[in-house]
Short mmCIF file of C-alpha atoms and ligand atoms in Angstrom, two decimals:
data_model
loop_
_atom_site.label_atom_id
_atom_site.label_comp_id
_atom_site.label_asym_id
_atom_site.label_seq_id
_atom_site.Cartn_x
_atom_site.Cartn_y
_atom_site.Cartn_z
CA MET A 233 0.00 0.00 0.00
CA ILE A 234 1.76 3.11 -1.24
CA GLN A 235 -0.59 5.91 -2.02
CA THR A 236 -1.60 9.51 -1.65
CA VAL A 237 -5.14 10.13 -0.47
CA GLN A 238 -7.19 13.09 0.73
CA ILE A 239 -8.67 12.49 4.17
CA ASN A 240 -10.95 15.25 5.41
CA GLY A 241 -9.05 17.73 3.25
CA ILE A 242 -5.59 16.59 4.36
CA GLU A 243 -3.18 15.22 1.78
CA THR A 244 -2.00 11.93 3.27
CA ILE A 245 0.95 10.09 1.80
CA VAL A 246 1.43 6.46 2.88
CA LYS A 247 4.85 4.91 2.26
CA ALA A 248 5.95 1.33 2.69
CA ASP A 249 8.23 1.95 5.66
CA GLY A 250 9.67 4.58 7.95
CA GLU A 251 12.73 5.15 5.81
CA GLN A 252 10.71 5.90 2.71
CA ALA A 253 8.34 8.12 4.68
CA SER A 254 11.32 10.01 6.16
CA HIS A 255 12.86 10.46 2.73
CA ALA A 256 9.57 11.78 1.36
CA VAL A 257 9.55 14.39 4.12
CA ALA A 258 13.18 15.33 3.38
CA ASP A 259 12.17 15.80 -0.27
CA LEU A 260 9.31 18.13 0.75
CA ILE A 261 11.69 20.21 2.88
CA ALA A 262 14.32 20.32 0.12
CA ALA A 263 11.65 21.36 -2.40
CA GLN A 264 10.66 24.24 -0.10
CA VAL A 265 14.30 25.39 0.12
CA HIS A 266 14.65 25.11 -3.67
CA ARG A 267 11.56 27.27 -4.15
CA LYS A 268 12.81 29.87 -1.68
CA ALA A 269 16.49 29.88 -0.68
CA ASP A 270 15.78 32.05 2.37
CA SER A 271 12.99 29.83 3.66
CA VAL A 272 11.98 29.88 7.30
CA LEU A 273 11.67 26.30 8.51
CA GLY A 274 9.92 25.17 11.69
CA LEU A 275 11.70 22.11 13.03
CA ALA A 276 10.88 19.33 15.47
CA THR A 277 12.72 17.00 17.84
CA GLY A 278 11.93 13.46 19.01
CA GLY A 279 12.67 10.08 17.49
CA THR A 280 10.49 10.62 14.43
CA PRO A 281 12.46 13.24 12.45
CA VAL A 282 15.91 11.67 12.93
CA GLN A 283 15.92 9.78 9.62
CA THR A 284 14.62 12.82 7.80
CA TYR A 285 17.48 14.89 9.21
CA ARG A 286 19.96 12.19 8.22
CA ARG A 287 18.64 12.35 4.69
CA LEU A 288 18.85 16.15 4.60
CA ILE A 289 22.48 15.93 5.75
CA GLU A 290 23.24 13.54 2.86
CA MET A 291 21.43 15.82 0.42
CA ASN A 292 23.33 18.85 1.70
CA ARG A 293 26.68 17.05 1.40
CA SER A 294 25.94 15.95 -2.15
CA GLY A 295 24.95 19.49 -3.11
CA ALA A 296 21.28 18.60 -3.59
CA VAL A 297 20.11 21.22 -1.09
CA ASP A 298 21.71 24.41 0.23
CA PHE A 299 20.76 25.66 3.70
CA SER A 300 23.00 28.75 3.68
CA GLY A 301 20.03 31.12 3.36
CA VAL A 302 17.66 29.27 5.70
CA THR A 303 16.40 30.38 9.11
CA SER A 304 14.92 27.82 11.52
CA PHE A 305 12.70 27.94 14.59
CA ASN A 306 12.26 24.87 16.75
CA LEU A 307 8.92 24.03 18.27
CA ASP A 308 9.84 23.59 21.90
CA GLU A 309 12.35 23.14 24.72
CA TYR A 310 12.31 21.74 28.23
CA ILE A 311 12.22 24.30 31.02
CA GLY A 312 15.29 24.05 33.22
CA LEU A 313 17.63 22.60 30.61
CA GLY A 314 20.24 24.98 29.23
CA GLY A 315 21.29 24.85 25.61
CA ASP A 316 24.38 22.82 26.57
CA HIS A 317 22.47 20.11 28.48
CA PRO A 318 22.80 16.80 26.63
CA GLN A 319 19.04 16.21 26.70
CA SER A 320 18.12 19.73 25.64
CA PHE A 321 16.45 20.07 22.28
CA ARG A 322 19.15 22.58 21.32
CA VAL A 323 21.84 19.90 21.67
CA PHE A 324 19.60 17.40 19.87
CA MET A 325 19.23 19.74 16.91
CA ASN A 326 22.92 20.57 16.79
CA GLU A 327 23.87 16.89 16.86
CA GLN A 328 21.16 15.56 14.57
CA LEU A 329 21.20 18.34 11.97
CA PHE A 330 22.73 21.77 12.39
CA ASP A 331 26.35 20.68 12.98
CA HIS A 332 26.30 18.71 9.72
CA ILE A 333 24.72 21.12 7.25
CA ASN A 334 25.65 24.56 5.94
CA ILE A 335 22.99 26.47 7.88
CA ASP A 336 24.18 29.62 9.70
CA PRO A 337 24.09 28.62 13.42
CA ALA A 338 23.15 32.22 14.29
CA ARG A 339 19.91 31.75 12.36
CA THR A 340 18.83 28.54 14.17
CA PHE A 341 16.46 29.35 16.99
CA VAL A 342 15.31 27.09 19.84
CA PRO A 343 13.40 28.43 22.85
CA ASP A 344 15.66 29.04 25.86
CA GLY A 345 14.70 26.61 28.63
CA CYS A 346 16.60 28.71 31.15
CA ALA A 347 15.08 32.08 30.28
CA ALA A 348 14.80 34.19 33.44
CA ASP A 349 11.46 35.62 32.36
CA VAL A 350 9.69 32.83 30.50
CA ALA A 351 6.63 34.85 29.50
CA ALA A 352 8.80 37.63 28.03
CA HIS A 353 10.95 35.07 26.24
CA CYS A 354 7.86 33.41 24.71
CA ALA A 355 6.52 36.76 23.50
CA LYS A 356 9.93 37.53 21.99
CA TYR A 357 10.02 34.14 20.24
CA GLU A 358 6.67 34.92 18.62
CA SER A 359 7.90 38.32 17.47
CA MET A 360 11.12 36.83 16.11
CA ILE A 361 9.11 34.39 13.98
CA GLU A 362 7.00 37.28 12.72
CA SER A 363 10.06 39.44 11.97
CA ALA A 364 11.60 36.57 10.01
CA GLY A 365 8.51 36.67 7.77
CA GLY A 366 6.64 33.74 9.35
CA ILE A 367 7.27 30.03 8.96
CA ASP A 368 7.15 28.72 5.40
CA LEU A 369 7.16 25.02 6.30
CA GLN A 370 6.59 23.56 9.74
CA LEU A 371 7.69 19.98 10.40
CA LEU A 372 5.75 18.12 13.10
CA GLY A 373 5.84 14.78 14.83
CA LEU A 374 2.77 13.38 16.57
CA GLY A 375 2.42 12.39 20.22
CA HIS A 376 0.65 9.16 21.18
CA ASN A 377 -1.89 11.35 22.95
CA GLY A 378 -2.35 13.59 19.91
CA HIS A 379 -0.03 16.35 21.06
CA ILE A 380 1.78 18.49 18.52
CA ALA A 381 4.93 20.09 19.86
CA PHE A 382 4.17 20.13 23.61
CA ASN A 383 0.57 21.19 23.09
CA GLU A 384 -1.00 18.49 25.23
CA PRO A 385 -4.72 17.52 25.06
CA GLY A 386 -6.87 20.51 25.99
CA SER A 387 -4.47 23.07 24.51
CA PRO A 388 -6.53 25.96 23.16
CA ARG A 389 -6.86 26.52 19.43
CA ASP A 390 -5.69 30.11 19.91
CA SER A 391 -2.66 29.26 22.07
CA ARG A 392 0.68 30.92 21.37
CA THR A 393 4.24 30.22 22.54
CA ARG A 394 4.00 29.70 26.30
CA GLN A 395 5.01 27.62 29.30
CA VAL A 396 3.12 24.33 29.62
CA ASP A 397 2.96 21.35 31.98
CA LEU A 398 3.80 17.99 30.44
CA THR A 399 1.37 15.12 31.01
CA PRO A 400 2.59 12.07 32.97
CA GLU A 401 2.26 10.08 29.72
CA THR A 402 4.58 12.44 27.81
CA ILE A 403 7.09 12.46 30.67
CA GLU A 404 7.07 8.65 30.65
CA LYS A 405 7.49 8.49 26.84
CA ASN A 406 10.41 10.93 26.92
CA ALA A 407 12.14 9.16 29.82
CA ARG A 408 13.89 6.98 27.24
CA PHE A 409 16.13 9.92 26.38
CA PHE A 410 17.19 10.41 30.05
CA ASP A 411 19.03 8.23 32.60
CA SER A 412 15.91 8.09 34.78
CA ILE A 413 12.33 9.34 34.68
CA ASP A 414 13.08 11.65 37.63
CA GLU A 415 15.37 13.67 35.39
CA VAL A 416 12.66 14.46 32.81
CA PRO A 417 11.52 18.07 33.20
CA CYS A 418 7.81 18.52 33.97
CA HIS A 419 7.48 21.83 32.14
CA ALA A 420 8.37 23.12 28.72
CA ILE A 421 8.17 26.12 26.44
CA THR A 422 6.21 25.32 23.30
CA MET A 423 4.93 27.13 20.26
CA GLY A 424 1.14 27.21 20.52
CA ILE A 425 -1.48 25.70 18.26
CA ALA A 426 -2.13 29.10 16.70
CA THR A 427 1.61 29.61 16.16
CA ILE A 428 1.79 26.29 14.32
CA LEU A 429 -1.35 26.99 12.28
CA ASP A 430 0.21 30.30 11.13
CA ALA A 431 2.83 28.35 9.14
CA ARG A 432 2.17 28.51 5.41
CA GLN A 433 2.70 24.74 5.01
CA ILE A 434 2.69 21.99 7.62
CA VAL A 435 4.24 18.54 7.16
CA LEU A 436 3.50 15.96 9.85
CA LEU A 437 5.45 12.70 9.93
CA ALA A 438 4.28 9.68 11.94
CA THR A 439 5.75 6.21 11.80
CA GLY A 440 5.16 2.91 13.57
CA ALA A 441 2.11 1.03 14.81
CA GLY A 442 2.26 2.88 18.14
CA LYS A 443 1.05 6.03 16.36
CA ALA A 444 -1.81 4.36 14.43
CA ASP A 445 -4.52 5.31 16.91
CA ALA A 446 -3.32 8.92 17.21
CA VAL A 447 -3.16 9.17 13.39
CA ALA A 448 -6.70 7.82 12.96
CA LYS A 449 -8.08 10.27 15.53
CA MET A 450 -6.18 13.15 13.92
CA LEU A 451 -7.54 12.48 10.43
CA GLU A 452 -10.88 10.75 10.97
CA GLY A 453 -12.00 11.68 14.50
CA PRO A 454 -13.68 14.88 15.64
CA VAL A 455 -11.79 18.17 15.29
CA ASP A 456 -11.35 18.88 18.95
CA GLU A 457 -8.85 20.31 21.41
CA SER A 458 -8.87 16.98 23.25
CA HIS A 459 -6.81 15.66 20.33
CA PRO A 460 -4.68 18.67 19.39
CA ALA A 461 -3.41 17.25 16.08
CA SER A 462 -7.01 17.16 14.79
CA LEU A 463 -6.91 20.98 14.83
CA LEU A 464 -4.55 20.78 11.85
CA ARG A 465 -7.68 20.09 9.80
CA ASN A 466 -8.40 23.82 10.16
CA HIS A 467 -5.34 24.54 7.99
CA ASP A 468 -5.46 24.49 4.20
CA HIS A 469 -1.97 23.17 3.41
CA VAL A 470 -1.12 20.18 5.56
CA THR A 471 0.65 17.07 4.30
CA VAL A 472 0.66 14.00 6.53
CA VAL A 473 3.34 11.43 5.71
CA LEU A 474 2.96 7.95 7.20
CA ASP A 475 4.43 4.51 6.97
CA GLN A 476 2.04 1.59 6.56
CA ASP A 477 2.08 0.81 10.27
CA ALA A 478 1.10 4.32 11.32
CA ALA A 479 -1.67 4.24 8.68
CA GLY A 480 -2.98 0.95 10.09
CA GLY A 481 -5.91 2.50 12.00
CA LEU A 482 -7.30 4.51 9.06
CA ARG A 483 -10.54 3.45 7.42
CA LEU A 484 -9.29 4.98 4.15
CA ASP A 485 -12.85 4.90 2.81
P1 PGA B 246 8.54 10.91 18.90
O1 PGA B 246 7.69 12.05 19.57
O2 PGA B 246 8.99 11.43 17.57
O3 PGA B 246 9.72 10.70 19.82
O4 PGA B 246 7.66 9.72 18.78
C1 PGA B 246 6.76 12.72 18.78
C2 PGA B 246 6.10 13.77 19.62
O5 PGA B 246 5.87 13.55 20.80
O6 PGA B 246 5.79 14.83 19.06
#
């Protein structure tokens, strides 16, 4: 089953496996940068985008894509972790992508988890995105509970970059990146749902059977804040890229 279908207005691409899905997402990002050399990309962390980033590194090395004009904004960061903490999303991005491509490090932005005044920092992050001209393409993963970035169930449709509490489920899921669950921060800074929906194009990647239920609710369930990813159906340019396992819960009728 390899196909592109429209599900409730969302272009949904189903690939045979995670590698092919990740490469398809890398191609979409590269196409955006080809169209506009000074693109503003919204980037994501987590296990899901790693293969996409690996592919973009290969493409950059072979000359297939040039990031020298690109600006990036990451979705989120743990509160309390500085940008040099090994589990910070800043370090993740440096290691998984930025250190290996020709992007200008000064134009890669990740929220500061140690900001003294979090509310002021969040407001500044919003204004920096606006000053950069807005996000051209936002990459997203999908939480098992339907979260996008750290917008947990119940996050308001009109939410902006802000401090949030992580759910026990998210803390447990992310414990795999830490030595123990006690080290996982309970709070984060995240772009809001409205911030994400302001992006001109959104590409969501989900792989593996563990995401099948969240994918089905996102595309075929009610559009509701209880499943934040379903709110993407309010946007007119979203592409969802799945492997067969993540597509396993779809009716596709
Ligand atoms: P994952 O997380 O890529 O590690 O599965 C996705 C998310 O929670 O957004």
